Amino acid sequence: MKSIYSLFVLMCIVFMSCDQSTTNNDIIIENEQFRLTVHSNGISESLVFKPTNKECLFQGEDIPLFSITQERPYNNEVKLAHPNKKTTFQADTIYRKGNKLIVGFEIIPYEAVVELKVTPQYIRFSLVDFIVEKDDYPAYLKITPPPASEMCFLQLPVKNRKNFGEWLNVSWDDQLAINILGTDQYTRINSEKRKGFRLMKADAVKNIKFKGVGAALIVCKTKNLLNNIAQIEEDYNLPRGVESRRGRMINASYYWTSDINLGNIDQHLKYAKMAGFRGMLLYHPCFIESNSYEKLGNYEWRKSTYPNGKADLVKVLDKIKEAGITPGFHFLHSHIGLQSRYVTPVADHRLNLVKMFTLAKPLGMDDTVIYVEQNPEGTTMAEGSRVLKIGTELVSYTGYTTEPPFVFTGCSRGTYRTNVCSQAFGLIFGVLDVSEFGAISVYIDQNTSLQDEIAEKIADIYNAGFRFIYYDGSEGVNTPSGFHVPNAQYRVYKRLKPAPLFAEGAAKAHFSWHMLSGGNAFDIFSPETIKEQTRRWPCEEAQRMRNDFTRINFGWLGYRVPNKNTIGTQPDMLEYVTSRAAAWDCPVSMHANLWAFDSHPRTPDNMEVLRRWEEVRAKNWLTGKQKQMLKNLGQEHILLINEKKEFELQPYEQIKNIANGSREIRAFIFQRHNDLYVVYWHISGSKKMNLPLDKSNVKLFETLGVEENINSGQDGSIIVPVNGRRYLQVNNLTKEQVINAFTKANILN
C-alpha cells in the first residue's frame, strides 16, 4: 500500500513538473496596466487589462508576435528549395534574456533581438539587432546580413471595439483603449481589418531605418490614453500633440488672407474682429515674392508691399497680436516653383525624379529624339508633366515608343529656360516629379538635404512671431508616403521656435498625429452646394477624426457676392457649417476677400453669425445634448441672442418658394415658447415685402426684445422692410398658415 502511495506521489510530482514546464514556456510581458502572454513558438496567447481582467486579443488566430520579410530567399538551400518571390516568414521560436526577446523564424537561419522597455504607462518594443552565425551564409555571398526588407516587431490581433482610429492606430470604447504607437518617425504603423478584430502592427523598414526603431503598446482606461501618449512624447522628445490638443486655441476659428500688409491691415482686422476670429492665417504670397507657386523655394520678400522685409512682417504680426488675434503661417514646404532658382537656369540635383532611364545614345545639343535603354511604357503623358531631367537640363517630350528602339519623341530642349547641355552615352536620368496640380511646381527629393534647406527658410519666417501653421501640399513627397509625409513635416516642425500652438495640413500619416493636432481644412465649396458638401465631407471626416482624438477644420469657406450666377454667401449657409463644426468641437476658417466683404450688403449679418458661434466655442457653451442635436445633419439650427442677451439654440427650417419663387428672399421658420418666428432677409438689396398677415398677430424685431413698427398694407396685410436679418413673431396662426403667407408675399421696390 505504501508503494502504491509513493508511486501516486511520484506521478503527481511528474505531472506537476510537466504542467510547470508548459507554463514556463510562456513569456510574460507586463506593467501595472496589462499583461501580454506569448508562447515560446512566438504566438500571442493573451493580452489582459489587469484592473478588470478583460481579454483584449481575438483568440484562436495563432498570429505570431513577429515576422520578417525578404524580397527573395538568400540562404542558398532556402533559395533552391522555395520560390524566389517576396516572402514573409513568421516567428517560430522566442525566448527572453533580461529585457530582450530573441526571436527565431521559420526556415531562415538568423534571429532578431527585440528590446523591451517597461514603464507604468506603456511597454516599448524596438528592433535593436540581429544574430547571424558566420556559417548561415557562405563567404562567396557578398551581402550585409541579415538579408531582409522589413521586420514586423509587434503585431497583435486586437478585438474590435466600438471605435477605431486609423491615424493614431487605436481601438477603444468608453472603458478601454489599446494603442500601438510609433515612438519615432521611422516606424511604420499599420492595421489590417479582419473579421472580429484588427491586426495592429509596427514594422521596421530597411530602406528607411532598420535598427533602433520602436513602438509603444498602451492598454489603459480610455480616459488615461492621452496622458500615456503625453508621457511617450516626453520620453522620446516627440512633438507635443497631446498638449496641443488640450490647448485653448485648438477649437479657434481663423481668418485666412493672402494679401495683408501694413497698408490694408486695419481693414483686414476690422472684418476679422467682426466675425470674432481668434486666429489669422497668412498665406506666403502676402509677403513672399512667389506668383503664388511658381517661385516657391526662393522665399524672397515681396518688395512692393514689404519693402523692409522681415521687419515689416514683424510689424504686421505685432498689430495682429495687439488686436487679440493669434497669427499663423500657411506654406507649401515640399514644393519648388518652376520659376525658382532651384529649377532655372540650372535644375538642382535634389529635385525628385519618379522613373529612371539610361541614355542609349549620346545626346547632342540639337537632338530632339532621346534614345533610352528602358521601355518608357507607363511614363506620364499628363499635360504639363511630360518633363525629363537630364543632368541639369529639363527637356519636355510629346510621346515615346514602347517597342525597341525605345525613344522619347518631340523633345523640346531647355524647358523652363534651363541651360541646354550635351550628355554622354550611358548617363542615367529621370522623369521630373511635377506637382499633380500642374506645371507650377515640382517636388523635393526627400532623401536629400533640400527639404532641410527649405525648412530653414520657412523657420526664419515663422520665427518672426507666428504661432500656428498650415502644411499645405503635404502630399507632394516621395514614396513611401507613410514615412515621407510626416518626416517632411517634422523637418520643418523641429526648427520652429516656439513650437506651434497647433498645426493643420493637407496630408497626414501616423507620425503626423503629434504635429497636426488640428487635422486638415477643406477647399472652398460654392454657396449653392455648401450645405450638401459639408454633410458629405467635413461632417463625415469629423466623426472619424474623433476616433483619433483629433478635430478638423470645417473651412476653408469662400465669400461670394450675389450676382446673376450665384446667390452668394448667406447667413444660413454660414450658420449651417459653423454649427455642424461646433457639434464636433471643430472650428471654421474663411478666405478673406476685402472687395467681397465691402461689396456684399449682408456682410454684417454673415459676420455676426460667425461671431456668435466663435464665442460659443471659446466659452464651451454647448452642452453634450446640444452637440448631439447638431449632429442631426438634416435639421438646421439658428443661434439666437434672446431678450436676456443670452445665447439660445433653436431648430429651424427653410421656407421655400417665397413670393411665388423669388430667389431674393431667404426665410426660416421656428417655434419659440408658444409662438412661431420667421427669420428673413434679402440676399443682396433693400426692399419691402407685403405679407397677407393681420397686424394684430405679428411683432417685428431686428434685435429680439426691441420691437419695430410695422406698416399696414391693403386688405389687412402688412408691409415689412426686407434687407438685413429680422425676426417676425407670429401668434394665433399655424405653421402652415405662416408658410402660406410667405409664399403669397409680394416684393415691393
XYZ file of C-alpha atoms in Angstrom:
749
model
C 0.000 0.000 0.000
C 2.864 2.302 0.895
C 4.437 1.547 -2.521
C 1.247 2.440 -4.322
C 1.030 5.725 -2.371
C 4.664 6.531 -3.192
C 4.029 5.800 -6.839
C 0.971 8.092 -6.759
C 3.000 10.947 -5.200
C 5.746 10.442 -7.785
C 3.215 10.573 -10.616
C 1.735 13.800 -9.179
C 5.195 15.364 -8.981
C 5.905 14.377 -12.572
C 2.508 15.712 -13.672
C 3.057 18.966 -11.830
C 6.538 19.263 -13.336
C 5.128 18.786 -16.813
C 2.427 21.385 -16.125
C 5.005 23.798 -14.727
C 7.206 23.174 -17.753
C 4.324 24.159 -20.064
C 3.728 27.323 -18.056
C 7.412 28.147 -18.212
C 7.204 28.077 -21.998
C 5.073 31.225 -21.808
C 6.762 34.614 -21.781
C 5.018 37.212 -19.652
C 5.497 40.879 -20.587
C 3.614 43.184 -18.245
C 3.362 46.517 -16.499
C 0.890 47.851 -13.949
C -1.896 48.067 -16.523
C -1.693 44.976 -18.727
C -0.138 41.555 -19.194
C 0.907 40.187 -22.603
C 1.451 36.428 -22.742
C 3.455 34.957 -25.623
C 4.185 31.277 -26.132
C 7.696 30.082 -26.910
C 6.590 29.377 -30.502
C 6.025 33.118 -30.980
C 2.213 33.059 -30.873
C 0.498 35.782 -28.823
C -1.802 33.968 -26.418
C -3.342 36.745 -24.354
C -3.431 40.487 -23.687
C -5.228 41.185 -20.428
C -6.175 44.551 -18.974
C -5.330 43.784 -15.368
C -7.730 46.077 -13.438
C -10.776 44.345 -14.968
C -9.149 41.090 -16.170
C -10.506 41.948 -19.635
C -9.062 39.948 -22.553
C -8.144 42.216 -25.485
C -6.983 39.701 -28.107
C -9.140 37.812 -30.566
C -8.499 34.214 -29.624
C -7.731 31.260 -31.881
C -5.979 33.049 -34.760
C -2.445 31.829 -33.849
C -0.790 35.004 -35.122
C 2.896 35.320 -34.183
C 4.090 38.456 -32.426
C 6.863 38.922 -35.009
C 7.631 38.269 -38.684
C 10.319 39.151 -41.212
C 10.078 39.781 -44.965
C 12.626 39.093 -47.700
C 12.353 40.187 -51.324
C 13.538 36.655 -52.155
C 15.309 33.882 -50.213
C 19.073 34.427 -49.845
C 20.253 31.435 -47.857
C 21.439 29.009 -50.543
C 19.368 25.990 -49.514
C 16.243 28.083 -48.943
C 16.710 29.788 -52.307
C 16.953 26.410 -54.041
C 14.045 24.832 -52.201
C 11.476 27.658 -52.286
C 10.045 30.088 -54.885
C 12.054 33.245 -55.428
C 9.473 35.906 -54.561
C 8.718 38.333 -51.795
C 8.069 36.141 -48.775
C 7.125 36.792 -45.167
C 8.500 34.338 -42.605
C 6.694 34.066 -39.288
C 8.382 33.807 -35.916
C 8.501 30.227 -34.654
C 10.684 30.480 -31.535
C 11.106 33.112 -28.864
C 12.915 33.301 -25.547
C 13.784 36.083 -23.159
C 17.143 37.313 -21.899
C 16.604 40.089 -19.375
C 14.922 42.970 -21.217
C 15.471 41.408 -24.637
C 13.449 38.932 -26.685
C 15.401 36.639 -29.008
C 13.247 35.695 -31.994
C 13.770 32.887 -34.499
C 11.848 32.467 -37.745
C 10.613 29.611 -39.856
C 13.081 28.378 -42.500
C 15.510 31.332 -42.443
C 18.600 30.826 -40.250
C 19.096 34.060 -38.271
C 17.471 35.573 -35.166
C 16.270 39.081 -34.304
C 16.782 40.877 -30.998
C 13.839 42.956 -29.769
C 14.382 45.127 -26.712
C 11.670 45.839 -24.147
C 11.240 48.985 -22.075
C 8.597 48.534 -19.388
C 7.036 51.637 -17.828
C 3.783 52.157 -15.875
C 2.217 53.880 -18.913
C 3.393 51.667 -21.788
C 5.761 48.926 -22.936
C 8.066 49.782 -25.810
C 9.277 47.208 -28.346
C 12.282 48.104 -30.505
C 14.354 46.213 -33.047
C 17.956 46.554 -31.871
C 20.000 43.826 -33.564
C 20.249 40.506 -35.393
C 22.131 37.351 -34.502
C 23.690 35.848 -37.619
C 26.042 32.891 -37.376
C 29.037 33.031 -39.711
C 28.026 29.716 -41.286
C 24.497 30.893 -42.126
C 25.656 32.500 -45.364
C 28.695 31.314 -47.345
C 31.658 33.639 -47.780
C 31.075 33.974 -51.520
C 27.665 35.606 -50.903
C 28.559 39.296 -50.757
C 25.698 40.732 -48.703
C 25.301 42.633 -45.486
C 23.283 40.258 -43.336
C 20.593 39.843 -42.495
C 19.018 39.959 -45.949
C 15.558 41.360 -45.243
C 13.474 44.286 -46.452
C 11.311 44.719 -43.360
C 10.506 43.253 -39.978
C 7.250 43.335 -38.077
C 8.440 43.675 -34.489
C 4.967 43.876 -32.947
C 1.642 42.574 -34.235
C -1.461 41.733 -32.236
C -4.968 40.574 -33.222
C -6.911 43.109 -31.137
C -10.630 42.528 -30.643
C -12.922 45.035 -32.293
C -14.228 47.745 -30.024
C -16.772 50.465 -30.712
C -14.212 52.863 -32.226
C -11.042 52.536 -34.257
C -8.779 55.478 -35.041
C -6.830 54.562 -38.178
C -4.482 57.563 -37.899
C -3.491 57.096 -34.263
C -3.879 53.299 -34.584
C -6.068 52.885 -31.517
C -9.020 50.603 -30.784
C -11.252 51.917 -27.990
C -14.613 52.302 -26.353
C -15.818 54.232 -23.313
C -13.897 51.985 -20.914
C -10.758 50.665 -22.583
C -8.191 51.678 -25.229
C -5.494 49.615 -26.976
C -2.917 51.611 -28.920
C 0.238 50.684 -30.856
C 2.070 53.981 -31.285
C 5.349 54.660 -33.088
C 7.976 56.210 -30.831
C 9.881 57.773 -33.739
C 9.214 58.980 -37.268
C 10.784 55.883 -38.855
C 8.412 53.181 -37.570
C 5.695 52.072 -39.974
C 2.418 51.713 -38.111
C -0.483 49.954 -39.775
C -3.523 47.778 -39.208
C -5.486 45.229 -41.193
C -9.219 44.829 -40.800
C -10.156 41.212 -40.154
C -13.388 39.504 -39.120
C -13.893 40.367 -35.452
C -10.523 42.045 -34.915
C -7.831 44.402 -36.159
C -4.322 43.134 -36.751
C -2.384 46.097 -35.349
C 1.250 46.255 -36.435
C 4.565 48.044 -36.084
C 7.243 47.487 -38.749
C 10.856 48.414 -39.331
C 11.675 49.036 -42.999
C 15.300 48.570 -44.061
C 15.374 51.326 -46.698
C 14.111 53.819 -44.131
C 15.676 52.674 -40.867
C 16.034 49.154 -39.505
C 17.727 49.085 -36.148
C 16.573 51.293 -33.318
C 13.005 51.940 -34.445
C 10.349 51.357 -31.833
C 6.677 51.270 -30.953
C 4.813 51.507 -27.671
C 1.967 49.242 -26.638
C -0.616 51.003 -24.467
C -3.541 49.259 -22.802
C -5.410 51.504 -20.391
C -8.658 53.135 -19.396
C -9.702 55.355 -22.270
C -9.702 58.431 -20.056
C -5.974 57.847 -19.425
C -4.926 57.281 -23.056
C -3.830 60.838 -23.840
C -1.929 61.058 -20.553
C 0.008 57.938 -21.523
C 0.715 59.261 -25.018
C 1.895 62.527 -23.482
C 4.402 60.538 -21.416
C 5.714 58.855 -24.582
C 6.034 62.245 -26.282
C 8.075 63.482 -23.335
C 10.218 60.338 -23.050
C 11.138 60.313 -26.756
C 11.188 64.084 -27.354
C 8.329 63.986 -29.855
C 6.181 66.975 -30.840
C 3.662 67.552 -28.062
C 0.462 66.501 -29.809
C -1.433 65.895 -26.579
C -0.540 69.269 -25.088
C -1.587 70.982 -28.318
C -4.952 69.204 -28.396
C -5.612 70.385 -24.860
C -4.677 73.994 -25.614
C -7.151 76.876 -25.568
C -6.635 77.559 -29.304
C -7.435 74.069 -30.556
C -11.053 74.973 -31.419
C -10.246 78.535 -32.555
C -11.521 79.594 -35.978
C -9.336 81.742 -38.170
C -9.377 84.370 -40.900
C -7.244 83.436 -43.949
C -5.598 86.074 -46.093
C -3.154 86.137 -48.984
C -2.762 89.917 -49.296
C -2.365 91.519 -45.873
C 0.250 94.233 -45.426
C 0.821 97.444 -43.468
C -1.310 99.352 -45.976
C -4.508 97.314 -45.540
C -4.096 95.606 -42.187
C -6.664 97.797 -40.441
C -9.335 96.798 -42.937
C -8.485 93.103 -42.514
C -8.569 93.418 -38.728
C -11.950 95.158 -38.930
C -13.550 92.147 -40.609
C -11.652 89.566 -38.572
C -12.957 91.171 -35.371
C -16.493 91.472 -36.781
C -16.509 87.686 -37.187
C -14.867 87.076 -33.804
C -11.979 85.139 -35.320
C -9.335 84.217 -32.766
C -6.722 83.350 -35.379
C -5.454 84.815 -38.641
C -3.623 82.612 -41.147
C -1.254 84.427 -43.523
C -0.570 82.690 -46.845
C 3.010 83.076 -48.047
C 2.168 85.307 -51.086
C 1.285 88.044 -48.570
C 4.953 88.769 -48.062
C 6.939 86.368 -50.292
C 7.558 87.033 -53.999
C 6.109 83.845 -55.472
C 3.315 84.429 -58.018
C 1.532 82.056 -55.640
C 3.525 78.943 -56.614
C 5.939 79.478 -59.474
C 8.799 80.933 -57.403
C 8.357 78.716 -54.352
C 11.688 77.864 -52.822
C 13.279 81.284 -53.265
C 11.443 82.827 -50.287
C 12.391 86.351 -51.305
C 10.483 89.273 -49.786
C 7.718 90.939 -51.782
C 9.319 94.363 -52.033
C 6.165 96.084 -53.327
C 4.323 95.537 -50.023
C 7.136 94.524 -47.640
C 9.980 96.860 -48.643
C 11.753 96.270 -45.338
C 11.319 92.517 -45.496
C 11.134 90.732 -42.181
C 10.976 93.996 -40.215
C 7.661 94.840 -41.933
C 6.359 91.334 -41.273
C 7.154 91.718 -37.577
C 5.103 94.951 -37.543
C 2.160 93.238 -39.232
C 2.257 90.328 -36.783
C 2.521 92.700 -33.828
C -0.606 94.571 -34.959
C -2.495 91.293 -35.330
C -1.497 90.229 -31.821
C -2.367 93.662 -30.394
C -5.888 93.092 -31.744
C -6.102 89.909 -29.641
C -5.738 87.621 -32.654
C -3.159 84.832 -32.971
C -1.232 84.805 -36.297
C -0.451 81.648 -38.268
C 1.726 80.859 -41.292
C 0.426 78.927 -44.338
C 3.175 77.477 -46.551
C 3.917 74.711 -49.063
C 7.030 73.102 -47.645
C 7.628 70.315 -50.196
C 7.000 72.315 -53.394
C 9.610 74.018 -55.574
C 8.364 76.560 -58.121
C 9.155 76.057 -61.784
C 10.425 79.642 -61.985
C 12.586 79.379 -58.885
C 16.373 79.370 -58.785
C 16.219 75.649 -57.938
C 14.825 74.954 -61.417
C 16.192 77.567 -63.774
C 18.641 78.092 -65.384
C 20.327 75.074 -63.728
C 17.989 72.377 -62.416
C 19.016 71.393 -58.894
C 20.262 67.845 -58.333
C 17.882 67.474 -55.361
C 14.612 67.650 -57.304
C 12.683 64.411 -57.170
C 12.645 62.006 -60.128
C 9.980 59.329 -60.469
C 11.314 56.988 -63.153
C 14.884 56.371 -64.254
C 16.314 55.832 -67.742
C 19.758 55.284 -69.308
C 20.854 57.105 -72.456
C 21.308 54.515 -75.234
C 22.971 57.111 -77.483
C 24.848 60.323 -76.742
C 22.607 63.397 -76.508
C 23.746 66.282 -78.708
C 22.877 69.931 -78.278
C 20.285 69.883 -81.081
C 18.804 66.406 -80.612
C 15.015 66.219 -80.303
C 14.796 62.410 -80.049
C 16.230 60.731 -76.950
C 17.229 57.062 -77.116
C 16.945 55.071 -73.877
C 17.630 51.502 -72.776
C 14.459 51.037 -70.755
C 10.872 50.768 -72.030
C 9.074 54.063 -71.207
C 5.677 52.368 -71.075
C 3.588 53.832 -68.266
C 5.579 57.079 -68.145
C 3.308 60.073 -67.565
C 1.593 61.679 -70.527
C -0.300 64.225 -68.417
C -0.250 67.752 -69.817
C 2.441 69.816 -68.125
C 4.085 66.796 -66.518
C 5.982 65.448 -69.556
C 9.401 66.683 -68.419
C 12.721 64.826 -68.230
C 15.601 65.997 -66.062
C 18.816 65.113 -67.918
C 21.746 66.334 -65.877
C 20.890 69.949 -65.061
C 18.717 70.461 -68.152
C 14.956 69.993 -68.366
C 13.553 68.504 -71.571
C 9.863 68.202 -72.417
C 8.522 65.438 -74.677
C 5.330 64.776 -76.593
C 5.482 60.976 -76.804
C 7.552 57.792 -76.694
C 7.801 54.343 -78.211
C 7.057 51.122 -76.337
C 8.819 48.829 -78.817
C 12.604 48.840 -79.447
C 14.319 51.110 -80.121
C 12.929 52.963 -77.113
C 12.854 56.715 -77.638
C 11.241 59.872 -76.294
C 9.921 61.908 -79.222
C 9.012 65.522 -79.881
C 11.543 66.764 -77.343
C 11.949 70.473 -76.617
C 15.321 71.335 -75.136
C 15.979 73.810 -72.337
C 12.449 73.675 -70.914
C 11.760 76.359 -68.284
C 14.755 78.297 -69.616
C 17.265 75.737 -68.358
C 20.682 75.613 -69.997
C 20.935 73.122 -72.857
C 23.713 70.544 -72.326
C 25.108 67.610 -74.316
C 25.305 64.289 -72.460
C 27.358 61.133 -72.875
C 26.085 57.677 -73.723
C 25.144 55.760 -70.559
C 24.026 58.762 -68.473
C 21.249 57.894 -66.010
C 18.416 60.455 -65.799
C 14.747 60.555 -64.843
C 11.245 61.971 -65.169
C 10.811 65.153 -63.151
C 8.260 64.801 -60.348
C 5.919 67.613 -61.409
C 3.166 68.561 -58.968
C -0.156 66.809 -59.517
C -1.729 70.268 -59.689
C 0.014 71.042 -62.972
C 3.017 72.833 -64.329
C 3.521 75.257 -61.454
C 5.780 73.370 -59.086
C 7.821 70.210 -58.621
C 8.598 68.078 -55.600
C 11.718 67.804 -53.479
C 13.661 64.552 -53.271
C 13.110 63.894 -49.570
C 16.230 61.733 -49.432
C 18.383 64.828 -49.955
C 19.225 67.973 -47.993
C 16.891 70.233 -49.992
C 13.938 69.813 -47.611
C 16.156 70.931 -44.722
C 17.316 73.935 -46.736
C 13.728 74.978 -47.400
C 12.794 74.249 -43.786
C 15.421 76.733 -42.613
C 13.878 79.442 -44.793
C 10.369 78.669 -43.527
C 11.558 78.673 -39.915
C 13.226 82.063 -40.328
C 9.855 83.500 -41.424
C 7.850 81.670 -38.751
C 10.167 82.885 -36.029
C 9.149 86.475 -36.808
C 6.186 85.907 -34.483
C 3.818 83.289 -35.902
C 2.144 80.827 -33.504
C 0.360 78.216 -35.643
C 0.913 76.721 -39.096
C -0.710 75.054 -42.092
C 1.343 72.481 -44.024
C -0.173 72.764 -47.469
C 0.836 70.407 -50.275
C 1.999 67.784 -47.757
C 1.134 65.001 -50.168
C 3.939 66.144 -52.501
C 6.651 63.731 -51.368
C 8.432 60.566 -52.496
C 7.044 57.158 -51.718
C 6.605 55.633 -49.215
C 4.157 58.363 -48.225
C 3.639 56.830 -44.801
C 7.180 57.870 -43.925
C 7.904 60.902 -46.085
C 4.651 62.831 -45.456
C 5.215 63.184 -41.691
C 9.002 63.271 -41.908
C 8.931 66.229 -44.302
C 6.591 67.997 -41.877
C 8.876 67.113 -38.966
C 11.945 68.518 -40.726
C 10.155 71.874 -40.687
C 8.475 71.496 -37.294
C 11.593 70.908 -35.238
C 13.062 74.213 -36.455
C 10.067 76.323 -35.352
C 10.600 78.366 -32.180
C 8.413 78.338 -30.181
C 6.569 75.171 -31.141
C 3.235 75.898 -32.865
C 0.164 76.046 -30.646
C -1.488 73.800 -33.232
C -0.990 72.785 -36.849
C -3.134 71.698 -39.757
C -2.068 70.088 -43.013
C -3.192 68.815 -46.396
C -1.988 65.234 -45.810
C -1.183 63.065 -42.836
C 0.291 59.729 -41.797
C 0.833 58.108 -38.396
C 3.696 60.242 -37.041
C 1.873 63.410 -38.170
C -0.534 62.890 -35.258
C 1.981 64.527 -32.941
C 2.151 67.645 -35.156
C -1.210 68.032 -36.924
C -3.288 68.468 -33.789
C -5.815 70.401 -35.891
C -6.170 67.884 -38.691
C -6.998 69.495 -42.028
C -9.193 72.084 -43.682
C -11.263 71.609 -46.841
C -11.129 73.628 -50.033
C -13.882 76.082 -50.897
C -17.413 74.922 -51.810
C -19.861 77.093 -53.765
C -22.803 78.770 -51.966
C -25.251 76.584 -53.896
C -23.616 73.319 -52.731
C -22.031 74.235 -49.410
C -24.559 72.511 -47.153
C -24.564 69.309 -49.184
C -20.752 69.275 -49.446
C -20.412 69.966 -45.719
C -22.528 66.909 -44.972
C -20.548 64.855 -47.470
C -17.001 65.812 -46.456
C -16.277 67.679 -43.190
C -19.130 66.049 -41.256
C -18.088 62.582 -42.417
C -14.428 63.138 -41.563
C -15.128 64.867 -38.248
C -16.817 61.715 -36.963
C -13.836 59.569 -37.956
C -11.269 62.007 -36.608
C -12.962 61.897 -33.214
C -11.829 58.277 -33.178
C -8.273 59.661 -33.392
C -8.898 62.215 -30.608
C -8.494 64.993 -33.164
C -10.602 67.743 -34.690
C -10.644 69.038 -38.272
C -11.368 72.460 -39.747
C -14.779 72.895 -41.439
C -13.362 75.665 -43.669
C -11.938 76.973 -45.811
C -15.084 78.976 -46.504
C -15.254 81.213 -49.517
C -17.041 84.546 -49.638
C -19.158 85.277 -52.716
C -21.139 88.400 -53.584
C -24.591 87.691 -55.078
C -24.876 88.140 -58.836
C -26.795 86.603 -61.711
C -24.829 83.355 -61.377
C -24.940 82.839 -57.599
C -26.999 83.809 -54.593
C -23.727 84.482 -52.827
C -22.708 83.698 -49.270
C -25.733 83.920 -46.964
C -26.175 83.775 -43.167
C -27.964 80.409 -43.172
C -25.075 78.813 -45.062
C -22.526 80.008 -42.543
C -24.900 79.087 -39.714
C -25.121 75.531 -41.015
C -21.389 74.997 -41.488
C -20.217 76.603 -38.264
C -22.921 74.925 -36.150
C -22.009 71.490 -37.565
C -18.380 72.232 -36.810
C -19.260 73.110 -33.231
C -21.054 69.780 -32.870
C -17.679 68.064 -33.137
C -15.724 70.789 -31.284
C -14.209 71.911 -34.580
C -13.503 75.421 -35.872
C -14.126 77.020 -39.252
C -11.984 79.339 -41.356
C -12.751 81.861 -44.066
C -10.807 83.057 -47.092
C -10.749 86.837 -46.841
C -11.733 88.982 -49.800
C -11.794 92.660 -48.889
C -13.641 93.632 -52.054
C -16.317 90.998 -51.419
C -16.664 91.968 -47.757
C -17.114 95.610 -48.751
C -19.492 94.837 -51.627
C -21.817 92.280 -50.015
C -24.760 94.028 -48.292
C -25.211 91.088 -45.919
C -21.618 91.092 -44.619
C -22.682 92.407 -41.157
C -25.185 89.551 -40.802
C -22.741 86.956 -42.115
C -20.018 88.099 -39.751
C -22.418 88.181 -36.807
C -23.307 84.526 -37.390
C -19.624 83.601 -37.243
C -19.002 85.824 -34.212
C -21.757 84.218 -32.145
C -20.589 80.693 -32.855
C -16.969 81.582 -32.187
C -17.956 82.927 -28.768
C -19.822 79.670 -28.156
C -16.615 77.742 -28.900
C -14.418 79.968 -26.766
C -16.786 79.688 -23.795
C -17.530 75.975 -24.335
C -21.195 76.937 -24.115
C -22.736 73.943 -25.878
C -23.909 71.017 -23.760
C -23.393 67.403 -24.774
C -27.103 67.162 -25.568
C -26.938 70.210 -27.838
C -23.916 68.800 -29.674
C -25.803 65.590 -30.334
C -28.730 67.634 -31.617
C -26.423 69.464 -34.037
C -25.136 66.154 -35.389
C -28.559 65.598 -36.967
C -27.390 66.783 -40.385
C -30.883 67.039 -41.835
C -32.028 69.558 -39.232
C -30.754 73.136 -39.411
C -30.371 75.395 -36.357
C -30.058 79.065 -35.515
C -28.132 80.596 -32.627
C -30.161 83.479 -31.223
C -29.341 86.214 -28.760
C -32.564 86.400 -26.790
C -34.262 89.147 -24.816
C -31.934 88.478 -21.856
C -28.887 88.911 -24.118
C -28.141 85.210 -23.732
C -27.462 82.582 -26.381
C -30.397 80.394 -27.351
C -30.239 77.476 -29.802
C -33.306 76.681 -31.879
C -34.014 74.258 -34.751
C -35.452 75.929 -37.849
C -36.393 75.058 -41.402
C -36.349 76.962 -44.642
C -39.492 78.422 -46.184
C -39.147 77.795 -49.881
C -40.915 79.365 -52.873
C -41.184 82.761 -51.154
C -43.096 85.390 -53.123
C -44.021 82.836 -55.789
C -40.468 81.624 -56.347
C -38.322 84.721 -55.937
C -34.720 83.962 -55.005
C -34.313 87.425 -53.437
C -35.679 86.483 -50.029
C -34.444 83.763 -47.686
C -36.593 82.860 -44.691
C -36.587 80.188 -41.984
C -39.344 79.315 -39.530
C -39.030 78.054 -35.957
C -41.139 77.743 -32.839
C -40.114 79.511 -29.679
C -42.154 79.365 -26.479
C -45.762 79.360 -27.750
C -45.215 81.450 -30.872
C -43.838 80.977 -34.343
C -40.914 83.058 -35.565
C -39.579 83.665 -39.045
C -36.055 84.959 -39.558
C -35.796 86.508 -43.015
C -33.611 88.788 -45.127
C -32.873 89.985 -48.647
C -29.862 88.277 -50.238
C -28.331 91.498 -51.556
C -30.636 94.514 -51.532
C -33.051 96.607 -49.518
C -36.738 96.381 -50.387
C -40.146 95.969 -48.784
C -42.443 92.969 -48.691
C -46.212 92.772 -48.483
C -47.380 89.828 -46.356
C -51.019 88.665 -46.058
C -50.909 88.675 -42.250
C -53.015 90.564 -39.699
C -51.048 93.255 -37.916
C -52.525 92.209 -34.567
C -50.902 88.783 -34.866
C -47.308 89.860 -35.507
C -44.352 91.641 -33.980
C -41.145 92.631 -35.786
C -37.628 92.663 -34.334
C -34.164 93.372 -35.620
C -32.912 92.590 -32.115
C -35.082 90.276 -30.033
C -36.776 92.282 -27.296
C -36.630 95.577 -29.228
C -39.859 95.839 -31.222
C -40.066 97.737 -34.544
C -43.061 99.438 -36.139
C -44.990 97.563 -38.820
C -46.813 99.372 -41.611
C -50.261 98.284 -42.678
C -50.971 97.271 -46.242
C -54.189 96.850 -48.173
C -56.853 94.286 -47.276
C -55.491 93.715 -43.752
C -51.933 92.851 -44.872
C -48.657 94.182 -43.521
C -45.606 95.745 -45.146
C -42.226 94.907 -43.645
C -38.707 96.029 -44.561
C -36.520 93.430 -46.261
C -32.764 93.961 -46.045
C -30.693 92.607 -43.133
C -31.845 89.789 -40.861
C -35.105 90.437 -38.983
C -37.416 88.302 -36.888
C -41.166 88.203 -37.355
C -43.030 86.833 -34.330
C -46.454 85.368 -35.176
C -49.184 84.165 -32.828
C -52.601 82.582 -33.258
C -51.610 81.023 -36.584
C -50.442 77.570 -37.599
C -47.072 76.859 -39.149
C -48.769 76.079 -42.464
C -50.602 79.420 -42.414
C -47.375 81.345 -41.815
C -45.549 79.488 -44.589
C -48.507 80.108 -46.921
C -48.337 83.848 -46.161
C -44.684 83.992 -47.202
C -45.295 82.054 -50.416
C -48.032 84.566 -51.328
C -45.953 87.595 -50.380
C -45.213 90.400 -52.825
C -41.830 92.108 -53.044
C -42.133 95.869 -53.370
C -39.445 98.068 -54.877
